[in-house]
Amino acid sequence: MCSTRFNPDVFTGNNGYQYPDQRQIYAIVPGLSDNPVAAYDPIYSADYGNLSSVSGAGSRVYLNGGNGLAAGWYTLLPAQYAMLPGGMRVVEETGAANPIPGMNQKLTDGTLEVSGYYGDALSGAQSSSLRLFTVQSQALVKKNPTSR
């Protein structure tokens, strides 16, 4: 099962990535979200240098709640951490223009679309632009590991 930004299907037209724009895929784990910095594992963190760099340490996301997701700040982790108990896969929908504040809807496959912000747990800063994220439970990731 794949929860990284790389696509296990070598025949895709995305040069080995799940998304043509090569966007990063993250995980959130509610029990680890009180930590100001991401857990570091040399294997899982290989493609996530930004999370352990000086400028990227403390990266987090605020997600609006609803449909089983608690509103709040979540520390961003490498995508493989979505396989930990309670873990979820998070991807920014980079093509979404003007997301609705407080948006939280459940798609037919169970994926949540929520609005939110990026932030920094160490400095307390947060982005001023509202973003749209898809959030998938561990069960959804296991069911369709290359979805969305």
PDB file of C-alpha atoms in Angstrom:
ATOM      1  CA  MET A   1       0.000   0.000   0.000  1.00  0.00           C
ATOM      2  CA  CYS A   2       1.270   3.402  -0.958  1.00  0.00           C
ATOM      3  CA  SER A   3       0.667   6.587   0.929  1.00  0.00           C
ATOM      4  CA  THR A   4       3.597   8.569  -0.403  1.00  0.00           C
ATOM      5  CA  ARG A   5       3.579  11.014  -3.273  1.00  0.00           C
ATOM      6  CA  PHE A   6       5.179   8.377  -5.496  1.00  0.00           C
ATOM      7  CA  ASN A   7       2.955   6.172  -7.618  1.00  0.00           C
ATOM      8  CA  PRO A   8       3.664   2.428  -7.603  1.00  0.00           C
ATOM      9  CA  ASP A   9       2.249   2.203 -11.140  1.00  0.00           C
ATOM     10  CA  VAL A  10       5.283   2.839 -13.366  1.00  0.00           C
ATOM     11  CA  PHE A  11       3.059   3.262 -16.430  1.00  0.00           C
ATOM     12  CA  THR A  12       1.422   6.528 -15.357  1.00  0.00           C
ATOM     13  CA  GLY A  13       2.084   9.754 -17.185  1.00  0.00           C
ATOM     14  CA  ASN A  14       3.118  11.606 -14.009  1.00  0.00           C
ATOM     15  CA  ASN A  15       6.812  10.663 -14.063  1.00  0.00           C
ATOM     16  CA  GLY A  16       6.389   8.333 -11.091  1.00  0.00           C
ATOM     17  CA  TYR A  17       4.329  10.725  -8.936  1.00  0.00           C
ATOM     18  CA  GLN A  18       0.697  10.394  -7.892  1.00  0.00           C
ATOM     19  CA  TYR A  19       0.035  14.006  -8.895  1.00  0.00           C
ATOM     20  CA  PRO A  20       1.390  15.769 -12.004  1.00  0.00           C
ATOM     21  CA  ASP A  21       2.502  18.759  -9.880  1.00  0.00           C
ATOM     22  CA  GLN A  22       4.468  16.409  -7.558  1.00  0.00           C
ATOM     23  CA  ARG A  23       2.762  17.813  -4.446  1.00  0.00           C
ATOM     24  CA  GLN A  24       3.684  16.309  -1.116  1.00  0.00           C
ATOM     25  CA  ILE A  25       1.384  13.913   0.721  1.00  0.00           C
ATOM     26  CA  TYR A  26       1.366  14.081   4.509  1.00  0.00           C
ATOM     27  CA  ALA A  27      -0.110  12.193   7.423  1.00  0.00           C
ATOM     28  CA  ILE A  28      -1.661  13.390  10.641  1.00  0.00           C
ATOM     29  CA  VAL A  29      -2.008  11.266  13.741  1.00  0.00           C
ATOM     30  CA  PRO A  30      -4.234  12.836  16.389  1.00  0.00           C
ATOM     31  CA  GLY A  31      -2.202  11.409  19.294  1.00  0.00           C
ATOM     32  CA  LEU A  32       1.016  12.925  17.921  1.00  0.00           C
ATOM     33  CA  SER A  33      -0.464  16.334  17.075  1.00  0.00           C
ATOM     34  CA  ASP A  34       0.503  17.883  20.401  1.00  0.00           C
ATOM     35  CA  ASN A  35       4.165  17.540  19.412  1.00  0.00           C
ATOM     36  CA  PRO A  36       5.537  20.774  17.948  1.00  0.00           C
ATOM     37  CA  VAL A  37       7.777  18.931  15.476  1.00  0.00           C
ATOM     38  CA  ALA A  38       7.333  15.828  13.340  1.00  0.00           C
ATOM     39  CA  ALA A  39       8.622  12.469  14.425  1.00  0.00           C
ATOM     40  CA  TYR A  40      11.769  11.539  12.537  1.00  0.00           C
ATOM     41  CA  ASP A  41      12.465   8.151  11.039  1.00  0.00           C
ATOM     42  CA  PRO A  42      15.396   8.017   8.593  1.00  0.00           C
ATOM     43  CA  ILE A  43      13.532   5.724   6.188  1.00  0.00           C
ATOM     44  CA  TYR A  44      10.064   7.311   6.268  1.00  0.00           C
ATOM     45  CA  SER A  45      11.485  10.842   6.366  1.00  0.00           C
ATOM     46  CA  ALA A  46      13.764  10.444   3.322  1.00  0.00           C
ATOM     47  CA  ASP A  47      11.489  12.499   1.038  1.00  0.00           C
ATOM     48  CA  TYR A  48      10.449  14.933   3.777  1.00  0.00           C
ATOM     49  CA  GLY A  49      13.591  16.978   4.425  1.00  0.00           C
ATOM     50  CA  ASN A  50      11.371  20.016   4.827  1.00  0.00           C
ATOM     51  CA  LEU A  51       9.858  18.605   8.044  1.00  0.00           C
ATOM     52  CA  SER A  52      13.239  18.183   9.744  1.00  0.00           C
ATOM     53  CA  SER A  53      14.940  21.271   8.308  1.00  0.00           C
ATOM     54  CA  VAL A  54      15.402  24.469  10.302  1.00  0.00           C
ATOM     55  CA  SER A  55      12.753  26.247   8.226  1.00  0.00           C
ATOM     56  CA  GLY A  56      10.315  23.309   8.153  1.00  0.00           C
ATOM     57  CA  ALA A  57      10.453  22.033  11.724  1.00  0.00           C
ATOM     58  CA  GLY A  58       7.131  22.656  13.410  1.00  0.00           C
ATOM     59  CA  SER A  59       5.069  22.453  10.201  1.00  0.00           C
ATOM     60  CA  ARG A  60       1.433  21.868  10.933  1.00  0.00           C
ATOM     61  CA  VAL A  61      -2.008  22.361   9.438  1.00  0.00           C
ATOM     62  CA  TYR A  62      -5.276  23.648  10.877  1.00  0.00           C
ATOM     63  CA  LEU A  63      -8.224  21.601   9.633  1.00  0.00           C
ATOM     64  CA  ASN A  64     -11.879  22.526  10.109  1.00  0.00           C
ATOM     65  CA  GLY A  65     -13.791  19.859  11.958  1.00  0.00           C
ATOM     66  CA  GLY A  66     -16.817  17.760  11.141  1.00  0.00           C
ATOM     67  CA  ASN A  67     -17.706  14.346   9.764  1.00  0.00           C
ATOM     68  CA  GLY A  68     -15.579  12.614  12.402  1.00  0.00           C
ATOM     69  CA  LEU A  69     -12.568  14.946  12.163  1.00  0.00           C
ATOM     70  CA  ALA A  70     -11.907  17.173  15.168  1.00  0.00           C
ATOM     71  CA  ALA A  71     -11.155  20.788  14.276  1.00  0.00           C
ATOM     72  CA  GLY A  72      -7.691  21.853  15.297  1.00  0.00           C
ATOM     73  CA  TRP A  73      -3.977  21.981  14.605  1.00  0.00           C
ATOM     74  CA  TYR A  74      -2.223  18.815  13.438  1.00  0.00           C
ATOM     75  CA  THR A  75       1.534  18.268  13.153  1.00  0.00           C
ATOM     76  CA  LEU A  76       2.451  17.198   9.611  1.00  0.00           C
ATOM     77  CA  LEU A  77       4.192  13.834   9.378  1.00  0.00           C
ATOM     78  CA  PRO A  78       5.565  11.751   6.494  1.00  0.00           C
ATOM     79  CA  ALA A  79       2.719  10.003   4.645  1.00  0.00           C
ATOM     80  CA  GLN A  80       3.642   6.517   5.888  1.00  0.00           C
ATOM     81  CA  TYR A  81       2.585   7.577   9.403  1.00  0.00           C
ATOM     82  CA  ALA A  82      -1.013   7.389   8.173  1.00  0.00           C
ATOM     83  CA  MET A  83      -0.672   3.646   8.842  1.00  0.00           C
ATOM     84  CA  LEU A  84      -0.291   4.241  12.600  1.00  0.00           C
ATOM     85  CA  PRO A  85      -3.432   3.752  14.726  1.00  0.00           C
ATOM     86  CA  GLY A  86      -5.742   6.720  14.112  1.00  0.00           C
ATOM     87  CA  GLY A  87      -3.550   8.011  11.278  1.00  0.00           C
ATOM     88  CA  MET A  88      -4.976   9.901   8.307  1.00  0.00           C
ATOM     89  CA  ARG A  89      -3.634  10.945   4.901  1.00  0.00           C
ATOM     90  CA  VAL A  90      -3.674  14.696   4.109  1.00  0.00           C
ATOM     91  CA  VAL A  91      -3.153  16.293   0.700  1.00  0.00           C
ATOM     92  CA  GLU A  92      -3.543  19.936  -0.268  1.00  0.00           C
ATOM     93  CA  GLU A  93      -5.811  20.374  -3.280  1.00  0.00           C
ATOM     94  CA  THR A  94      -3.509  22.827  -5.035  1.00  0.00           C
ATOM     95  CA  GLY A  95      -5.945  23.584  -7.869  1.00  0.00           C
ATOM     96  CA  ALA A  96      -8.757  24.730  -5.587  1.00  0.00           C
ATOM     97  CA  ALA A  97      -9.466  28.438  -5.969  1.00  0.00           C
ATOM     98  CA  ASN A  98     -11.097  30.351  -3.111  1.00  0.00           C
ATOM     99  CA  PRO A  99     -12.058  27.568  -0.688  1.00  0.00           C
ATOM    100  CA  ILE A 100     -15.015  28.321   1.538  1.00  0.00           C
ATOM    101  CA  PRO A 101     -14.103  29.189   5.159  1.00  0.00           C
ATOM    102  CA  GLY A 102     -15.245  26.410   7.502  1.00  0.00           C
ATOM    103  CA  MET A 103     -15.777  23.977   4.628  1.00  0.00           C
ATOM    104  CA  ASN A 104     -16.082  20.341   5.589  1.00  0.00           C
ATOM    105  CA  GLN A 105     -17.821  17.877   3.314  1.00  0.00           C
ATOM    106  CA  LYS A 106     -17.720  14.131   2.937  1.00  0.00           C
ATOM    107  CA  LEU A 107     -17.342  12.760  -0.589  1.00  0.00           C
ATOM    108  CA  THR A 108     -19.076   9.567  -1.713  1.00  0.00           C
ATOM    109  CA  ASP A 109     -15.924   7.459  -1.194  1.00  0.00           C
ATOM    110  CA  GLY A 110     -15.588   8.718   2.406  1.00  0.00           C
ATOM    111  CA  THR A 111     -12.816  11.256   1.716  1.00  0.00           C
ATOM    112  CA  LEU A 112     -13.230  14.531   3.589  1.00  0.00           C
ATOM    113  CA  GLU A 113     -12.687  17.888   1.908  1.00  0.00           C
ATOM    114  CA  VAL A 114     -11.891  20.524   4.504  1.00  0.00           C
ATOM    115  CA  SER A 115     -10.594  24.053   4.457  1.00  0.00           C
ATOM    116  CA  GLY A 116      -7.672  25.043   6.628  1.00  0.00           C
ATOM    117  CA  TYR A 117      -4.342  26.796   6.986  1.00  0.00           C
ATOM    118  CA  TYR A 118      -0.677  25.911   7.190  1.00  0.00           C
ATOM    119  CA  GLY A 119       1.127  27.002  10.335  1.00  0.00           C
ATOM    120  CA  ASP A 120       4.316  26.801  12.345  1.00  0.00           C
ATOM    121  CA  ALA A 121       4.122  25.345  15.862  1.00  0.00           C
ATOM    122  CA  LEU A 122       7.458  26.856  16.888  1.00  0.00           C
ATOM    123  CA  SER A 123       6.814  30.485  15.934  1.00  0.00           C
ATOM    124  CA  GLY A 124       3.013  30.445  16.155  1.00  0.00           C
ATOM    125  CA  ALA A 125       2.750  31.862  12.628  1.00  0.00           C
ATOM    126  CA  GLN A 126       0.078  30.743  10.206  1.00  0.00           C
ATOM    127  CA  SER A 127      -0.537  31.367   6.532  1.00  0.00           C
ATOM    128  CA  SER A 128      -3.070  34.010   5.614  1.00  0.00           C
ATOM    129  CA  SER A 129      -4.411  32.069   2.640  1.00  0.00           C
ATOM    130  CA  LEU A 130      -7.150  29.551   3.159  1.00  0.00           C
ATOM    131  CA  ARG A 131      -6.422  26.176   1.529  1.00  0.00           C
ATOM    132  CA  LEU A 132      -8.470  23.111   0.661  1.00  0.00           C
ATOM    133  CA  PHE A 133      -7.291  19.693   1.871  1.00  0.00           C
ATOM    134  CA  THR A 134      -8.468  16.135   1.347  1.00  0.00           C
ATOM    135  CA  VAL A 135      -8.288  13.908   4.403  1.00  0.00           C
ATOM    136  CA  GLN A 136      -8.583  10.136   4.202  1.00  0.00           C
ATOM    137  CA  SER A 137      -8.871   7.702   7.074  1.00  0.00           C
ATOM    138  CA  GLN A 138      -6.505   4.781   7.347  1.00  0.00           C
ATOM    139  CA  ALA A 139      -9.287   2.456   6.195  1.00  0.00           C
ATOM    140  CA  LEU A 140      -9.693   4.468   2.965  1.00  0.00           C
ATOM    141  CA  VAL A 141      -5.952   4.494   2.321  1.00  0.00           C
ATOM    142  CA  LYS A 142      -5.811   0.712   2.750  1.00  0.00           C
ATOM    143  CA  LYS A 143      -8.841   0.234   0.504  1.00  0.00           C
ATOM    144  CA  ASN A 144      -7.477   2.346  -2.356  1.00  0.00           C
ATOM    145  CA  PRO A 145      -3.829   3.251  -1.750  1.00  0.00           C
ATOM    146  CA  THR A 146      -3.386   5.323  -4.912  1.00  0.00           C
ATOM    147  CA  SER A 147      -6.604   7.333  -4.649  1.00  0.00           C
ATOM    148  CA  ARG A 148      -6.796  11.094  -4.907  1.00  0.00           C
TER     149      ARG A 148
END
